[in-house]
Amino acid sequence: MAISARLTLVALVAGALAFAAVTPAAAQCAMCKAAIEGSTDGNVGAQFNRAILVMMAGPYLVMGAFGVVLFRERLRRGARALLGRLGRAAPLRRR
């Protein structure tokens, strides 16, 4: 099986699993709405919004760090290949 076909298959399976988890998440949103509506403090909505943003930051930071590592490794491989073609097989130093 070609790599692009595998990647497509993995993406489809991951998408199907993501959509399968939507129903339990919708129930939790109803609980949040009930908590906000039943609150006497007017600041609860802003606190819920801030908490959601904080929870969303973690996955973006992890995936961003993973992307930076992959990008830097790809740059290193390209530089090594270029040096190899030029006749300089010296390894690149890590910083």
mmCIF file with all atom_site columns, C-alpha atoms in Angstrom:
data_model
loop_
_atom_site.group_PDB
_atom_site.id
_atom_site.type_symbol
_atom_site.label_atom_id
_atom_site.label_alt_id
_atom_site.label_comp_id
_atom_site.label_asym_id
_atom_site.label_entity_id
_atom_site.label_seq_id
_atom_site.pdbx_PDB_ins_code
_atom_site.Cartn_x
_atom_site.Cartn_y
_atom_site.Cartn_z
_atom_site.occupancy
_atom_site.B_iso_or_equiv
_atom_site.pdbx_formal_charge
_atom_site.auth_seq_id
_atom_site.auth_comp_id
_atom_site.auth_asym_id
_atom_site.auth_atom_id
_atom_site.pdbx_PDB_model_num
ATOM 1  C CA . MET A 1 1  ? 0.000   0.000  0.000  1.00 0.00 ? 1  MET A CA 1
ATOM 2  C CA . ALA A 1 2  ? 1.432   3.398  -0.934 1.00 0.00 ? 2  ALA A CA 1
ATOM 3  C CA . ILE A 1 3  ? 2.267   5.905  1.764  1.00 0.00 ? 3  ILE A CA 1
ATOM 4  C CA . SER A 1 4  ? -0.318  8.422  0.546  1.00 0.00 ? 4  SER A CA 1
ATOM 5  C CA . ALA A 1 5  ? -3.023  5.736  0.614  1.00 0.00 ? 5  ALA A CA 1
ATOM 6  C CA . ARG A 1 6  ? -2.035  4.769  4.176  1.00 0.00 ? 6  ARG A CA 1
ATOM 7  C CA . LEU A 1 7  ? -2.044  8.388  5.240  1.00 0.00 ? 7  LEU A CA 1
ATOM 8  C CA . THR A 1 8  ? -5.499  8.873  3.743  1.00 0.00 ? 8  THR A CA 1
ATOM 9  C CA . LEU A 1 9  ? -6.778  5.755  5.495  1.00 0.00 ? 9  LEU A CA 1
ATOM 10 C CA . VAL A 1 10 ? -5.355  6.879  8.841  1.00 0.00 ? 10 VAL A CA 1
ATOM 11 C CA . ALA A 1 11 ? -6.897  10.338 8.401  1.00 0.00 ? 11 ALA A CA 1
ATOM 12 C CA . LEU A 1 12 ? -10.319 8.846  7.626  1.00 0.00 ? 12 LEU A CA 1
ATOM 13 C CA . VAL A 1 13 ? -10.199 6.523  10.648 1.00 0.00 ? 13 VAL A CA 1
ATOM 14 C CA . ALA A 1 14 ? -9.077  9.376  12.917 1.00 0.00 ? 14 ALA A CA 1
ATOM 15 C CA . GLY A 1 15 ? -11.890 11.579 11.589 1.00 0.00 ? 15 GLY A CA 1
ATOM 16 C CA . ALA A 1 16 ? -14.469 8.853  12.164 1.00 0.00 ? 16 ALA A CA 1
ATOM 17 C CA . LEU A 1 17 ? -13.263 8.371  15.740 1.00 0.00 ? 17 LEU A CA 1
ATOM 18 C CA . ALA A 1 18 ? -13.361 12.119 16.346 1.00 0.00 ? 18 ALA A CA 1
ATOM 19 C CA . PHE A 1 19 ? -16.965 12.355 15.172 1.00 0.00 ? 19 PHE A CA 1
ATOM 20 C CA . ALA A 1 20 ? -17.932 9.338  17.283 1.00 0.00 ? 20 ALA A CA 1
ATOM 21 C CA . ALA A 1 21 ? -16.923 11.265 20.422 1.00 0.00 ? 21 ALA A CA 1
ATOM 22 C CA . VAL A 1 22 ? -19.178 14.256 19.678 1.00 0.00 ? 22 VAL A CA 1
ATOM 23 C CA . THR A 1 23 ? -22.269 12.946 21.488 1.00 0.00 ? 23 THR A CA 1
ATOM 24 C CA . PRO A 1 24 ? -20.717 12.752 25.000 1.00 0.00 ? 24 PRO A CA 1
ATOM 25 C CA . ALA A 1 25 ? -19.157 16.193 24.485 1.00 0.00 ? 25 ALA A CA 1
ATOM 26 C CA . ALA A 1 26 ? -22.548 17.724 23.660 1.00 0.00 ? 26 ALA A CA 1
ATOM 27 C CA . ALA A 1 27 ? -23.914 16.478 26.990 1.00 0.00 ? 27 ALA A CA 1
ATOM 28 C CA . GLN A 1 28 ? -21.114 18.225 28.851 1.00 0.00 ? 28 GLN A CA 1
ATOM 29 C CA . CYS A 1 29 ? -21.847 21.482 27.066 1.00 0.00 ? 29 CYS A CA 1
ATOM 30 C CA . ALA A 1 30 ? -25.400 21.302 28.413 1.00 0.00 ? 30 ALA A CA 1
ATOM 31 C CA . MET A 1 31 ? -23.999 20.951 31.928 1.00 0.00 ? 31 MET A CA 1
ATOM 32 C CA . CYS A 1 32 ? -21.809 24.009 31.444 1.00 0.00 ? 32 CYS A CA 1
ATOM 33 C CA . LYS A 1 33 ? -24.800 25.974 30.195 1.00 0.00 ? 33 LYS A CA 1
ATOM 34 C CA . ALA A 1 34 ? -26.859 24.897 33.212 1.00 0.00 ? 34 ALA A CA 1
ATOM 35 C CA . ALA A 1 35 ? -24.043 25.886 35.581 1.00 0.00 ? 35 ALA A CA 1
ATOM 36 C CA . ILE A 1 36 ? -23.735 29.319 33.995 1.00 0.00 ? 36 ILE A CA 1
ATOM 37 C CA . GLU A 1 37 ? -27.497 29.954 33.939 1.00 0.00 ? 37 GLU A CA 1
ATOM 38 C CA . GLY A 1 38 ? -27.932 28.810 37.543 1.00 0.00 ? 38 GLY A CA 1
ATOM 39 C CA . SER A 1 39 ? -25.126 30.985 38.861 1.00 0.00 ? 39 SER A CA 1
ATOM 40 C CA . THR A 1 40 ? -25.852 34.168 40.789 1.00 0.00 ? 40 THR A CA 1
ATOM 41 C CA . ASP A 1 41 ? -22.389 35.576 40.104 1.00 0.00 ? 41 ASP A CA 1
ATOM 42 C CA . GLY A 1 42 ? -22.280 37.456 36.788 1.00 0.00 ? 42 GLY A CA 1
ATOM 43 C CA . ASN A 1 43 ? -18.594 36.689 36.218 1.00 0.00 ? 43 ASN A CA 1
ATOM 44 C CA . VAL A 1 44 ? -18.996 32.904 35.769 1.00 0.00 ? 44 VAL A CA 1
ATOM 45 C CA . GLY A 1 45 ? -19.381 33.100 31.984 1.00 0.00 ? 45 GLY A CA 1
ATOM 46 C CA . ALA A 1 46 ? -16.077 34.927 31.592 1.00 0.00 ? 46 ALA A CA 1
ATOM 47 C CA . GLN A 1 47 ? -14.395 32.401 33.873 1.00 0.00 ? 47 GLN A CA 1
ATOM 48 C CA . PHE A 1 48 ? -15.739 29.486 31.815 1.00 0.00 ? 48 PHE A CA 1
ATOM 49 C CA . ASN A 1 49 ? -14.500 31.122 28.610 1.00 0.00 ? 49 ASN A CA 1
ATOM 50 C CA . ARG A 1 50 ? -11.053 31.682 30.105 1.00 0.00 ? 50 ARG A CA 1
ATOM 51 C CA . ALA A 1 51 ? -10.898 28.072 31.325 1.00 0.00 ? 51 ALA A CA 1
ATOM 52 C CA . ILE A 1 52 ? -11.752 26.789 27.855 1.00 0.00 ? 52 ILE A CA 1
ATOM 53 C CA . LEU A 1 53 ? -8.967  28.878 26.315 1.00 0.00 ? 53 LEU A CA 1
ATOM 54 C CA . VAL A 1 54 ? -6.468  27.587 28.870 1.00 0.00 ? 54 VAL A CA 1
ATOM 55 C CA . MET A 1 55 ? -7.471  23.971 28.157 1.00 0.00 ? 55 MET A CA 1
ATOM 56 C CA . MET A 1 56 ? -7.101  24.540 24.415 1.00 0.00 ? 56 MET A CA 1
ATOM 57 C CA . ALA A 1 57 ? -3.575  25.967 24.768 1.00 0.00 ? 57 ALA A CA 1
ATOM 58 C CA . GLY A 1 58 ? -1.946  22.683 25.850 1.00 0.00 ? 58 GLY A CA 1
ATOM 59 C CA . PRO A 1 59 ? -2.572  20.620 22.716 1.00 0.00 ? 59 PRO A CA 1
ATOM 60 C CA . TYR A 1 60 ? -1.565  23.529 20.481 1.00 0.00 ? 60 TYR A CA 1
ATOM 61 C CA . LEU A 1 61 ? 1.698   23.961 22.382 1.00 0.00 ? 61 LEU A CA 1
ATOM 62 C CA . VAL A 1 62 ? 2.516   20.252 22.206 1.00 0.00 ? 62 VAL A CA 1
ATOM 63 C CA . MET A 1 63 ? 1.744   19.989 18.498 1.00 0.00 ? 63 MET A CA 1
ATOM 64 C CA . GLY A 1 64 ? 3.609   23.225 17.785 1.00 0.00 ? 64 GLY A CA 1
ATOM 65 C CA . ALA A 1 65 ? 6.714   21.947 19.579 1.00 0.00 ? 65 ALA A CA 1
ATOM 66 C CA . PHE A 1 66 ? 6.463   18.676 17.646 1.00 0.00 ? 66 PHE A CA 1
ATOM 67 C CA . GLY A 1 67 ? 6.229   20.618 14.381 1.00 0.00 ? 67 GLY A CA 1
ATOM 68 C CA . VAL A 1 68 ? 9.254   22.760 15.245 1.00 0.00 ? 68 VAL A CA 1
ATOM 69 C CA . VAL A 1 69 ? 11.325  19.665 16.030 1.00 0.00 ? 69 VAL A CA 1
ATOM 70 C CA . LEU A 1 70 ? 10.340  18.028 12.743 1.00 0.00 ? 70 LEU A CA 1
ATOM 71 C CA . PHE A 1 71 ? 11.025  21.228 10.791 1.00 0.00 ? 71 PHE A CA 1
ATOM 72 C CA . ARG A 1 72 ? 14.479  21.670 12.337 1.00 0.00 ? 72 ARG A CA 1
ATOM 73 C CA . GLU A 1 73 ? 15.378  18.033 11.652 1.00 0.00 ? 73 GLU A CA 1
ATOM 74 C CA . ARG A 1 74 ? 14.320  18.422 8.031  1.00 0.00 ? 74 ARG A CA 1
ATOM 75 C CA . LEU A 1 75 ? 16.482  21.546 7.710  1.00 0.00 ? 75 LEU A CA 1
ATOM 76 C CA . ARG A 1 76 ? 19.463  19.653 9.163  1.00 0.00 ? 76 ARG A CA 1
ATOM 77 C CA . ARG A 1 77 ? 19.000  16.754 6.745  1.00 0.00 ? 77 ARG A CA 1
ATOM 78 C CA . GLY A 1 78 ? 18.808  19.155 3.816  1.00 0.00 ? 78 GLY A CA 1
ATOM 79 C CA . ALA A 1 79 ? 21.958  20.966 4.922  1.00 0.00 ? 79 ALA A CA 1
ATOM 80 C CA . ARG A 1 80 ? 23.829  17.660 5.356  1.00 0.00 ? 80 ARG A CA 1
ATOM 81 C CA . ALA A 1 81 ? 22.748  16.529 1.900  1.00 0.00 ? 81 ALA A CA 1
ATOM 82 C CA . LEU A 1 82 ? 23.900  19.833 0.404  1.00 0.00 ? 82 LEU A CA 1
ATOM 83 C CA . LEU A 1 83 ? 27.265  19.606 2.148  1.00 0.00 ? 83 LEU A CA 1
ATOM 84 C CA . GLY A 1 84 ? 27.624  16.013 0.964  1.00 0.00 ? 84 GLY A CA 1
ATOM 85 C CA . ARG A 1 85 ? 27.044  17.090 -2.619 1.00 0.00 ? 85 ARG A CA 1
ATOM 86 C CA . LEU A 1 86 ? 29.626  19.840 -2.254 1.00 0.00 ? 86 LEU A CA 1
ATOM 87 C CA . GLY A 1 87 ? 32.198  17.343 -1.004 1.00 0.00 ? 87 GLY A CA 1
ATOM 88 C CA . ARG A 1 88 ? 32.174  18.450 2.616  1.00 0.00 ? 88 ARG A CA 1
ATOM 89 C CA . ALA A 1 89 ? 30.908  15.573 4.702  1.00 0.00 ? 89 ALA A CA 1
ATOM 90 C CA . ALA A 1 90 ? 31.490  17.392 7.994  1.00 0.00 ? 90 ALA A CA 1
ATOM 91 C CA . PRO A 1 91 ? 28.694  16.838 10.509 1.00 0.00 ? 91 PRO A CA 1
ATOM 92 C CA . LEU A 1 92 ? 26.677  19.835 11.582 1.00 0.00 ? 92 LEU A CA 1
ATOM 93 C CA . ARG A 1 93 ? 26.957  20.928 15.180 1.00 0.00 ? 93 ARG A CA 1
ATOM 94 C CA . ARG A 1 94 ? 23.849  21.028 17.349 1.00 0.00 ? 94 ARG A CA 1
ATOM 95 C CA . ARG A 1 95 ? 23.140  24.150 19.315 1.00 0.00 ? 95 ARG A CA 1
#
